[in-house]
């Protein structure tokens, strides 16, 4: 994949835009498709899977539409495979020019990890009986993709320990 082209594409999503061409339509429940993306980053990981480079995509926004992240990432994948140029994002964000969402497959949900949600004035904390370790133990013997997800989740937990503020952590090898 062409990392630089994908990286330039991520910048086009930042700001307030009508994302109706980057979501699964829910016209019965959603009447405003404008959303604000404050940050959209893509970076290579140190981890590889079967000799393939893995990437981390980090998106920060105030709210998201149904399947918006999967649709944005799908378009980035097409850019990365040189099937589209980064300019396709400008075209799709211009809903006066592109009135209907073109048909394209969404990015798969399996590697998608919701890392955190932040709410003003609301703080979350882990209970002493947190079950995340048992969840990690139960999936660690599954297929390679699940193992990769467990590694990503574990790395998040280790690097973001102050956020979790939990006392019971131990390394579980995958």
mmCIF file of N, CA, C and O in Angstrom, residues 49-128:
data_model
loop_
_atom_site.group_PDB
_atom_site.id
_atom_site.type_symbol
_atom_site.label_atom_id
_atom_site.label_comp_id
_atom_site.label_asym_id
_atom_site.label_seq_id
_atom_site.Cartn_x
_atom_site.Cartn_y
_atom_site.Cartn_z
ATOM 1 N N UNK A 49 2.426 -8.930 10.506
ATOM 2 C CA UNK A 49 1.619 -10.142 10.473
ATOM 3 C C UNK A 49 1.907 -10.873 9.173
ATOM 4 O O UNK A 49 1.613 -10.353 8.095
ATOM 5 N N UNK A 50 2.490 -12.065 9.273
ATOM 6 C CA UNK A 50 2.847 -12.860 8.091
ATOM 7 C C UNK A 50 3.601 -12.010 7.074
ATOM 8 O O UNK A 50 3.262 -11.961 5.902
ATOM 9 N N UNK A 51 4.582 -11.279 7.547
ATOM 10 C CA UNK A 51 5.448 -10.414 6.753
ATOM 11 C C UNK A 51 4.733 -9.217 6.128
ATOM 12 O O UNK A 51 5.262 -8.570 5.233
ATOM 13 N N UNK A 52 3.520 -8.918 6.574
ATOM 14 C CA UNK A 52 2.797 -7.736 6.109
ATOM 15 C C UNK A 52 2.923 -6.624 7.142
ATOM 16 O O UNK A 52 2.810 -6.867 8.343
ATOM 17 N N UNK A 53 3.160 -5.421 6.676
ATOM 18 C CA UNK A 53 3.232 -4.265 7.560
ATOM 19 C C UNK A 53 1.843 -3.960 8.110
ATOM 20 O O UNK A 53 0.876 -3.916 7.360
ATOM 21 N N UNK A 54 1.726 -3.770 9.410
ATOM 22 C CA UNK A 54 0.477 -3.374 10.032
ATOM 23 C C UNK A 54 0.507 -1.879 10.303
ATOM 24 O O UNK A 54 1.567 -1.307 10.541
ATOM 25 N N UNK A 55 -0.670 -1.256 10.268
ATOM 26 C CA UNK A 55 -0.789 0.173 10.508
ATOM 27 C C UNK A 55 -1.803 0.415 11.613
ATOM 28 O O UNK A 55 -2.741 -0.352 11.785
ATOM 29 N N UNK A 56 -1.616 1.508 12.320
ATOM 30 C CA UNK A 56 -2.582 1.964 13.303
ATOM 31 C C UNK A 56 -3.241 3.207 12.730
ATOM 32 O O UNK A 56 -2.563 4.109 12.234
ATOM 33 N N UNK A 57 -4.550 3.235 12.787
ATOM 34 C CA UNK A 57 -5.301 4.406 12.349
ATOM 35 C C UNK A 57 -6.002 4.965 13.575
ATOM 36 O O UNK A 57 -6.725 4.248 14.262
ATOM 37 N N UNK A 58 -5.763 6.225 13.859
ATOM 38 C CA UNK A 58 -6.342 6.868 15.036
ATOM 39 C C UNK A 58 -7.206 8.032 14.566
ATOM 40 O O UNK A 58 -6.718 8.947 13.906
ATOM 41 N N UNK A 59 -8.488 7.960 14.909
ATOM 42 C CA UNK A 59 -9.448 8.988 14.499
ATOM 43 C C UNK A 59 -10.082 9.577 15.754
ATOM 44 O O UNK A 59 -10.587 8.836 16.594
ATOM 45 N N UNK A 60 -10.053 10.887 15.843
ATOM 46 C CA UNK A 60 -10.704 11.574 16.956
ATOM 47 C C UNK A 60 -11.762 12.493 16.377
ATOM 48 O O UNK A 60 -11.490 13.263 15.447
ATOM 49 N N UNK A 61 -12.968 12.401 16.908
ATOM 50 C CA UNK A 61 -14.061 13.244 16.443
ATOM 51 C C UNK A 61 -15.087 13.442 17.531
ATOM 52 O O UNK A 61 -15.062 12.764 18.563
ATOM 53 N N UNK A 62 -15.994 14.363 17.290
ATOM 54 C CA UNK A 62 -17.020 14.663 18.295
ATOM 55 C C UNK A 62 -18.166 13.653 18.266
ATOM 56 O O UNK A 62 -18.821 13.431 19.278
ATOM 57 N N UNK A 63 -18.414 13.054 17.131
ATOM 58 C CA UNK A 63 -19.464 12.040 16.984
ATOM 59 C C UNK A 63 -19.257 11.357 15.639
ATOM 60 O O UNK A 63 -18.622 11.905 14.740
ATOM 61 N N UNK A 64 -19.785 10.151 15.515
ATOM 62 C CA UNK A 64 -19.624 9.400 14.270
ATOM 63 C C UNK A 64 -20.965 8.838 13.819
ATOM 64 O O UNK A 64 -21.832 8.525 14.643
ATOM 65 N N UNK A 65 -21.101 8.705 12.518
ATOM 66 C CA UNK A 65 -22.288 8.103 11.930
ATOM 67 C C UNK A 65 -22.122 6.582 11.878
ATOM 68 O O UNK A 65 -21.026 6.054 12.079
ATOM 69 N N UNK A 66 -23.223 5.899 11.572
ATOM 70 C CA UNK A 66 -23.233 4.452 11.490
ATOM 71 C C UNK A 66 -22.261 3.993 10.399
ATOM 72 O O UNK A 66 -22.394 4.374 9.232
ATOM 73 N N UNK A 67 -21.254 3.234 10.744
ATOM 74 C CA UNK A 67 -20.214 2.704 9.850
ATOM 75 C C UNK A 67 -19.347 3.782 9.203
ATOM 76 O O UNK A 67 -18.672 3.523 8.212
ATOM 77 N N UNK A 68 -19.337 4.982 9.763
ATOM 78 C CA UNK A 68 -18.524 6.065 9.186
ATOM 79 C C UNK A 68 -17.037 5.713 9.181
ATOM 80 O O UNK A 68 -16.361 5.905 8.168
ATOM 81 N N UNK A 69 -16.538 5.195 10.273
ATOM 82 C CA UNK A 69 -15.111 4.875 10.355
ATOM 83 C C UNK A 69 -14.760 3.789 9.347
ATOM 84 O O UNK A 69 -13.764 3.900 8.618
ATOM 85 N N UNK A 70 -15.576 2.751 9.251
ATOM 86 C CA UNK A 70 -15.308 1.672 8.296
ATOM 87 C C UNK A 70 -15.335 2.171 6.856
ATOM 88 O O UNK A 70 -14.529 1.731 6.024
ATOM 89 N N UNK A 71 -16.219 3.104 6.549
ATOM 90 C CA UNK A 71 -16.283 3.657 5.188
ATOM 91 C C UNK A 71 -15.079 4.547 4.885
ATOM 92 O O UNK A 71 -14.503 4.471 3.799
ATOM 93 N N UNK A 72 -14.684 5.378 5.847
ATOM 94 C CA UNK A 72 -13.514 6.231 5.629
ATOM 95 C C UNK A 72 -12.265 5.377 5.430
ATOM 96 O O UNK A 72 -11.457 5.640 4.528
ATOM 97 N N UNK A 73 -12.116 4.339 6.241
ATOM 98 C CA UNK A 73 -10.946 3.469 6.129
ATOM 99 C C UNK A 73 -10.986 2.685 4.818
ATOM 100 O O UNK A 73 -9.949 2.480 4.176
ATOM 101 N N UNK A 74 -12.166 2.271 4.379
ATOM 102 C CA UNK A 74 -12.288 1.559 3.097
ATOM 103 C C UNK A 74 -11.767 2.413 1.947
ATOM 104 O O UNK A 74 -11.042 1.924 1.075
ATOM 105 N N UNK A 75 -12.121 3.696 1.951
ATOM 106 C CA UNK A 75 -11.649 4.597 0.897
ATOM 107 C C UNK A 75 -10.128 4.767 1.005
ATOM 108 O O UNK A 75 -9.426 4.765 -0.008
ATOM 109 N N UNK A 76 -9.619 4.861 2.236
ATOM 110 C CA UNK A 76 -8.163 4.943 2.408
ATOM 111 C C UNK A 76 -7.474 3.690 1.873
ATOM 112 O O UNK A 76 -6.403 3.774 1.266
ATOM 113 N N UNK A 77 -8.073 2.517 2.096
ATOM 114 C CA UNK A 77 -7.506 1.276 1.551
ATOM 115 C C UNK A 77 -7.460 1.318 0.030
ATOM 116 O O UNK A 77 -6.492 0.884 -0.587
ATOM 117 N N UNK A 78 -8.511 1.857 -0.599
ATOM 118 C CA UNK A 78 -8.516 1.967 -2.067
ATOM 119 C C UNK A 78 -7.404 2.910 -2.532
ATOM 120 O O UNK A 78 -6.761 2.654 -3.548
ATOM 121 N N UNK A 79 -7.183 3.976 -1.767
ATOM 122 C CA UNK A 79 -6.090 4.901 -2.090
ATOM 123 C C UNK A 79 -4.762 4.182 -1.919
ATOM 124 O O UNK A 79 -3.868 4.287 -2.758
ATOM 125 N N UNK A 80 -4.630 3.428 -0.842
ATOM 126 C CA UNK A 80 -3.396 2.698 -0.569
ATOM 127 C C UNK A 80 -3.079 1.632 -1.601
ATOM 128 O O UNK A 80 -1.920 1.307 -1.846
ATOM 129 N N UNK A 81 -4.113 1.091 -2.250
ATOM 130 C CA UNK A 81 -3.919 0.088 -3.298
ATOM 131 C C UNK A 81 -3.798 0.738 -4.672
ATOM 132 O O UNK A 81 -3.762 0.043 -5.688
ATOM 133 N N UNK A 82 -3.769 2.061 -4.705
ATOM 134 C CA UNK A 82 -3.654 2.832 -5.940
ATOM 135 C C UNK A 82 -4.857 2.635 -6.862
ATOM 136 O O UNK A 82 -4.744 2.774 -8.080
ATOM 137 N N UNK A 83 -6.023 2.328 -6.269
ATOM 138 C CA UNK A 83 -7.259 2.227 -7.043
ATOM 139 C C UNK A 83 -7.939 3.592 -7.148
ATOM 140 O O UNK A 83 -8.769 3.804 -8.034
ATOM 141 N N UNK A 84 -7.609 4.470 -6.216
ATOM 142 C CA UNK A 84 -8.125 5.837 -6.195
ATOM 143 C C UNK A 84 -6.993 6.774 -5.795
ATOM 144 O O UNK A 84 -5.983 6.330 -5.256
ATOM 145 N N UNK A 85 -7.183 8.064 -6.042
ATOM 146 C CA UNK A 85 -6.233 9.066 -5.562
ATOM 147 C C UNK A 85 -6.834 9.722 -4.320
ATOM 148 O O UNK A 85 -8.046 9.644 -4.101
ATOM 149 N N UNK A 86 -6.030 10.404 -3.527
ATOM 150 C CA UNK A 86 -6.576 11.101 -2.359
ATOM 151 C C UNK A 86 -7.669 12.116 -2.708
ATOM 152 O O UNK A 86 -8.517 12.431 -1.873
ATOM 153 N N UNK A 87 -7.678 12.599 -3.940
ATOM 154 C CA UNK A 87 -8.697 13.567 -4.366
ATOM 155 C C UNK A 87 -10.111 12.995 -4.331
ATOM 156 O O UNK A 87 -11.084 13.748 -4.297
ATOM 157 N N UNK A 88 -10.254 11.674 -4.328
ATOM 158 C CA UNK A 88 -11.585 11.072 -4.269
ATOM 159 C C UNK A 88 -12.285 11.467 -2.968
ATOM 160 O O UNK A 88 -13.514 11.584 -2.930
ATOM 161 N N UNK A 89 -11.524 11.720 -1.923
ATOM 162 C CA UNK A 89 -12.117 12.131 -0.644
ATOM 163 C C UNK A 89 -12.779 13.495 -0.793
ATOM 164 O O UNK A 89 -13.912 13.703 -0.333
ATOM 165 N N UNK A 90 -12.098 14.429 -1.475
ATOM 166 C CA UNK A 90 -12.697 15.750 -1.732
ATOM 167 C C UNK A 90 -13.996 15.600 -2.522
ATOM 168 O O UNK A 90 -14.994 16.258 -2.225
ATOM 169 N N UNK A 91 -13.977 14.726 -3.508
ATOM 170 C CA UNK A 91 -15.157 14.510 -4.350
ATOM 171 C C UNK A 91 -16.317 13.963 -3.522
ATOM 172 O O UNK A 91 -17.456 14.419 -3.652
ATOM 173 N N UNK A 92 -16.045 12.996 -2.655
ATOM 174 C CA UNK A 92 -17.102 12.383 -1.849
ATOM 175 C C UNK A 92 -17.589 13.310 -0.739
ATOM 176 O O UNK A 92 -18.763 13.246 -0.349
ATOM 177 N N UNK A 93 -16.721 14.163 -0.221
ATOM 178 C CA UNK A 93 -17.144 15.116 0.803
ATOM 179 C C UNK A 93 -17.970 16.255 0.221
ATOM 180 O O UNK A 93 -18.733 16.901 0.938
ATOM 181 N N UNK A 94 -17.835 16.506 -1.082
ATOM 182 C CA UNK A 94 -18.618 17.548 -1.757
ATOM 183 C C UNK A 94 -19.965 16.948 -2.149
ATOM 184 O O UNK A 94 -20.133 16.405 -3.240
ATOM 185 N N UNK A 95 -20.939 17.052 -1.244
ATOM 186 C CA UNK A 95 -22.248 16.414 -1.486
ATOM 187 C C UNK A 95 -23.080 17.161 -2.529
ATOM 188 O O UNK A 95 -24.090 16.635 -2.983
ATOM 189 N N UNK A 96 -22.673 18.359 -2.923
ATOM 190 C CA UNK A 96 -23.341 19.022 -4.043
ATOM 191 C C UNK A 96 -22.922 18.375 -5.360
ATOM 192 O O UNK A 96 -23.709 18.279 -6.291
ATOM 193 N N UNK A 97 -21.672 17.943 -5.421
ATOM 194 C CA UNK A 97 -21.143 17.304 -6.628
ATOM 195 C C UNK A 97 -21.435 15.798 -6.646
ATOM 196 O O UNK A 97 -21.725 15.237 -7.695
ATOM 197 N N UNK A 98 -21.339 15.149 -5.489
ATOM 198 C CA UNK A 98 -21.599 13.718 -5.383
ATOM 199 C C UNK A 98 -22.793 13.550 -4.455
ATOM 200 O O UNK A 98 -22.658 13.468 -3.235
ATOM 201 N N UNK A 99 -23.971 13.503 -5.043
ATOM 202 C CA UNK A 99 -25.215 13.516 -4.270
ATOM 203 C C UNK A 99 -25.567 12.165 -3.658
ATOM 204 O O UNK A 99 -26.325 12.093 -2.707
ATOM 205 N N UNK A 100 -25.035 11.096 -4.212
ATOM 206 C CA UNK A 100 -25.322 9.759 -3.700
ATOM 207 C C UNK A 100 -24.031 9.019 -3.410
ATOM 208 O O UNK A 100 -23.059 9.131 -4.160
ATOM 209 N N UNK A 101 -24.051 8.253 -2.352
ATOM 210 C CA UNK A 101 -22.879 7.472 -1.973
ATOM 211 C C UNK A 101 -22.619 6.402 -3.022
ATOM 212 O O UNK A 101 -23.498 5.607 -3.341
ATOM 213 N N UNK A 102 -21.419 6.378 -3.572
ATOM 214 C CA UNK A 102 -21.097 5.297 -4.515
ATOM 215 C C UNK A 102 -20.984 3.966 -3.774
ATOM 216 O O UNK A 102 -20.771 3.933 -2.562
ATOM 217 N N UNK A 103 -21.132 2.899 -4.496
ATOM 218 C CA UNK A 103 -21.033 1.568 -3.897
ATOM 219 C C UNK A 103 -19.570 1.178 -3.754
ATOM 220 O O UNK A 103 -18.837 1.149 -4.734
ATOM 221 N N UNK A 104 -19.168 0.907 -2.548
ATOM 222 C CA UNK A 104 -17.837 0.375 -2.275
ATOM 223 C C UNK A 104 -17.943 -0.457 -1.002
ATOM 224 O O UNK A 104 -18.773 -0.179 -0.139
ATOM 225 N N UNK A 105 -17.125 -1.482 -0.883
ATOM 226 C CA UNK A 105 -17.207 -2.330 0.316
ATOM 227 C C UNK A 105 -16.623 -1.602 1.530
ATOM 228 O O UNK A 105 -15.665 -0.837 1.412
ATOM 229 N N UNK A 106 -17.232 -1.837 2.679
ATOM 230 C CA UNK A 106 -16.707 -1.259 3.913
ATOM 231 C C UNK A 106 -15.465 -2.018 4.351
ATOM 232 O O UNK A 106 -15.299 -3.196 4.028
ATOM 233 N N UNK A 107 -14.615 -1.358 5.108
ATOM 234 C CA UNK A 107 -13.472 -2.030 5.718
ATOM 235 C C UNK A 107 -14.010 -3.041 6.728
ATOM 236 O O UNK A 107 -15.055 -2.815 7.340
ATOM 237 N N UNK A 108 -13.300 -4.140 6.918
ATOM 238 C CA UNK A 108 -13.786 -5.158 7.858
ATOM 239 C C UNK A 108 -13.814 -4.644 9.299
ATOM 240 O O UNK A 108 -13.003 -3.800 9.687
ATOM 241 N N UNK A 109 -14.758 -5.157 10.063
ATOM 242 C CA UNK A 109 -14.900 -4.721 11.452
ATOM 243 C C UNK A 109 -13.964 -5.451 12.409
ATOM 244 O O UNK A 109 -13.712 -4.980 13.518
ATOM 245 N N UNK A 110 -13.394 -6.574 12.000
ATOM 246 C CA UNK A 110 -12.606 -7.407 12.914
ATOM 247 C C UNK A 110 -11.446 -6.641 13.552
ATOM 248 O O UNK A 110 -11.294 -6.680 14.766
ATOM 249 N N UNK A 111 -10.614 -5.912 12.793
ATOM 250 C CA UNK A 111 -9.496 -5.238 13.468
ATOM 251 C C UNK A 111 -9.874 -3.886 14.087
ATOM 252 O O UNK A 111 -9.024 -3.208 14.642
ATOM 253 N N UNK A 112 -11.145 -3.502 13.999
ATOM 254 C CA UNK A 112 -11.572 -2.209 14.513
ATOM 255 C C UNK A 112 -11.695 -2.273 16.037
ATOM 256 O O UNK A 112 -12.410 -3.113 16.577
ATOM 257 N N UNK A 113 -10.990 -1.390 16.713
ATOM 258 C CA UNK A 113 -11.006 -1.357 18.173
ATOM 259 C C UNK A 113 -11.377 0.056 18.619
ATOM 260 O O UNK A 113 -10.671 1.008 18.298
ATOM 261 N N UNK A 114 -12.486 0.165 19.330
ATOM 262 C CA UNK A 114 -12.847 1.441 19.928
ATOM 263 C C UNK A 114 -12.004 1.587 21.188
ATOM 264 O O UNK A 114 -12.166 0.840 22.152
ATOM 265 N N UNK A 115 -11.081 2.507 21.154
ATOM 266 C CA UNK A 115 -10.127 2.631 22.251
ATOM 267 C C UNK A 115 -10.687 3.398 23.428
ATOM 268 O O UNK A 115 -10.493 3.028 24.565
ATOM 269 N N UNK A 116 -11.381 4.472 23.176
ATOM 270 C CA UNK A 116 -11.931 5.224 24.301
ATOM 271 C C UNK A 116 -13.029 6.167 23.832
ATOM 272 O O UNK A 116 -13.099 6.541 22.670
ATOM 273 N N UNK A 117 -13.866 6.514 24.777
ATOM 274 C CA UNK A 117 -14.873 7.551 24.603
ATOM 275 C C UNK A 117 -14.674 8.530 25.746
ATOM 276 O O UNK A 117 -14.422 8.123 26.874
ATOM 277 N N UNK A 118 -14.766 9.792 25.447
ATOM 278 C CA UNK A 118 -14.593 10.799 26.485
ATOM 279 C C UNK A 118 -15.849 11.646 26.567
ATOM 280 O O UNK A 118 -16.420 12.020 25.541
ATOM 281 N N UNK A 119 -16.266 11.899 27.779
ATOM 282 C CA UNK A 119 -17.444 12.705 28.033
ATOM 283 C C UNK A 119 -17.077 13.749 29.065
ATOM 284 O O UNK A 119 -16.462 13.436 30.082
ATOM 285 N N UNK A 120 -17.462 14.996 28.820
ATOM 286 C CA UNK A 120 -17.135 16.065 29.762
ATOM 287 C C UNK A 120 -17.858 15.823 31.080
ATOM 288 O O UNK A 120 -19.051 15.521 31.104
ATOM 289 N N UNK A 121 -17.104 15.939 32.170
ATOM 290 C CA UNK A 121 -17.693 15.836 33.497
ATOM 291 C C UNK A 121 -18.024 14.425 33.946
ATOM 292 O O UNK A 121 -18.651 14.231 34.977
ATOM 293 N N UNK A 122 -17.611 13.406 33.198
ATOM 294 C CA UNK A 122 -17.914 12.021 33.543
ATOM 295 C C UNK A 122 -16.613 11.235 33.564
ATOM 296 O O UNK A 122 -15.838 11.295 32.615
ATOM 297 N N UNK A 123 -16.353 10.524 34.661
ATOM 298 C CA UNK A 123 -15.125 9.741 34.779
ATOM 299 C C UNK A 123 -15.475 8.271 34.987
ATOM 300 O O UNK A 123 -16.366 7.948 35.758
ATOM 301 N N UNK A 124 -14.746 7.396 34.277
ATOM 302 C CA UNK A 124 -14.928 5.960 34.424
ATOM 303 C C UNK A 124 -13.760 5.395 35.216
ATOM 304 O O UNK A 124 -12.663 5.932 35.188
ATOM 305 N N UNK A 125 -13.969 4.290 35.885
ATOM 306 C CA UNK A 125 -12.888 3.613 36.584
ATOM 307 C C UNK A 125 -13.131 2.114 36.528
ATOM 308 O O UNK A 125 -14.276 1.661 36.388
ATOM 309 N N UNK A 126 -12.069 1.354 36.607
ATOM 310 C CA UNK A 126 -12.164 -0.103 36.600
ATOM 311 C C UNK A 126 -12.568 -0.591 37.979
ATOM 312 O O UNK A 126 -12.097 -0.077 38.982
ATOM 313 N N UNK A 127 -13.413 -1.588 37.995
ATOM 314 C CA UNK A 127 -13.729 -2.222 39.273
ATOM 315 C C UNK A 127 -12.626 -3.213 39.601
ATOM 316 O O UNK A 127 -11.882 -3.660 38.720
ATOM 317 N N UNK A 128 -12.514 -3.584 40.858
ATOM 318 C CA UNK A 128 -11.461 -4.512 41.256
ATOM 319 C C UNK A 128 -11.682 -5.886 40.632
ATOM 320 O O UNK A 128 -10.759 -6.652 40.472
#
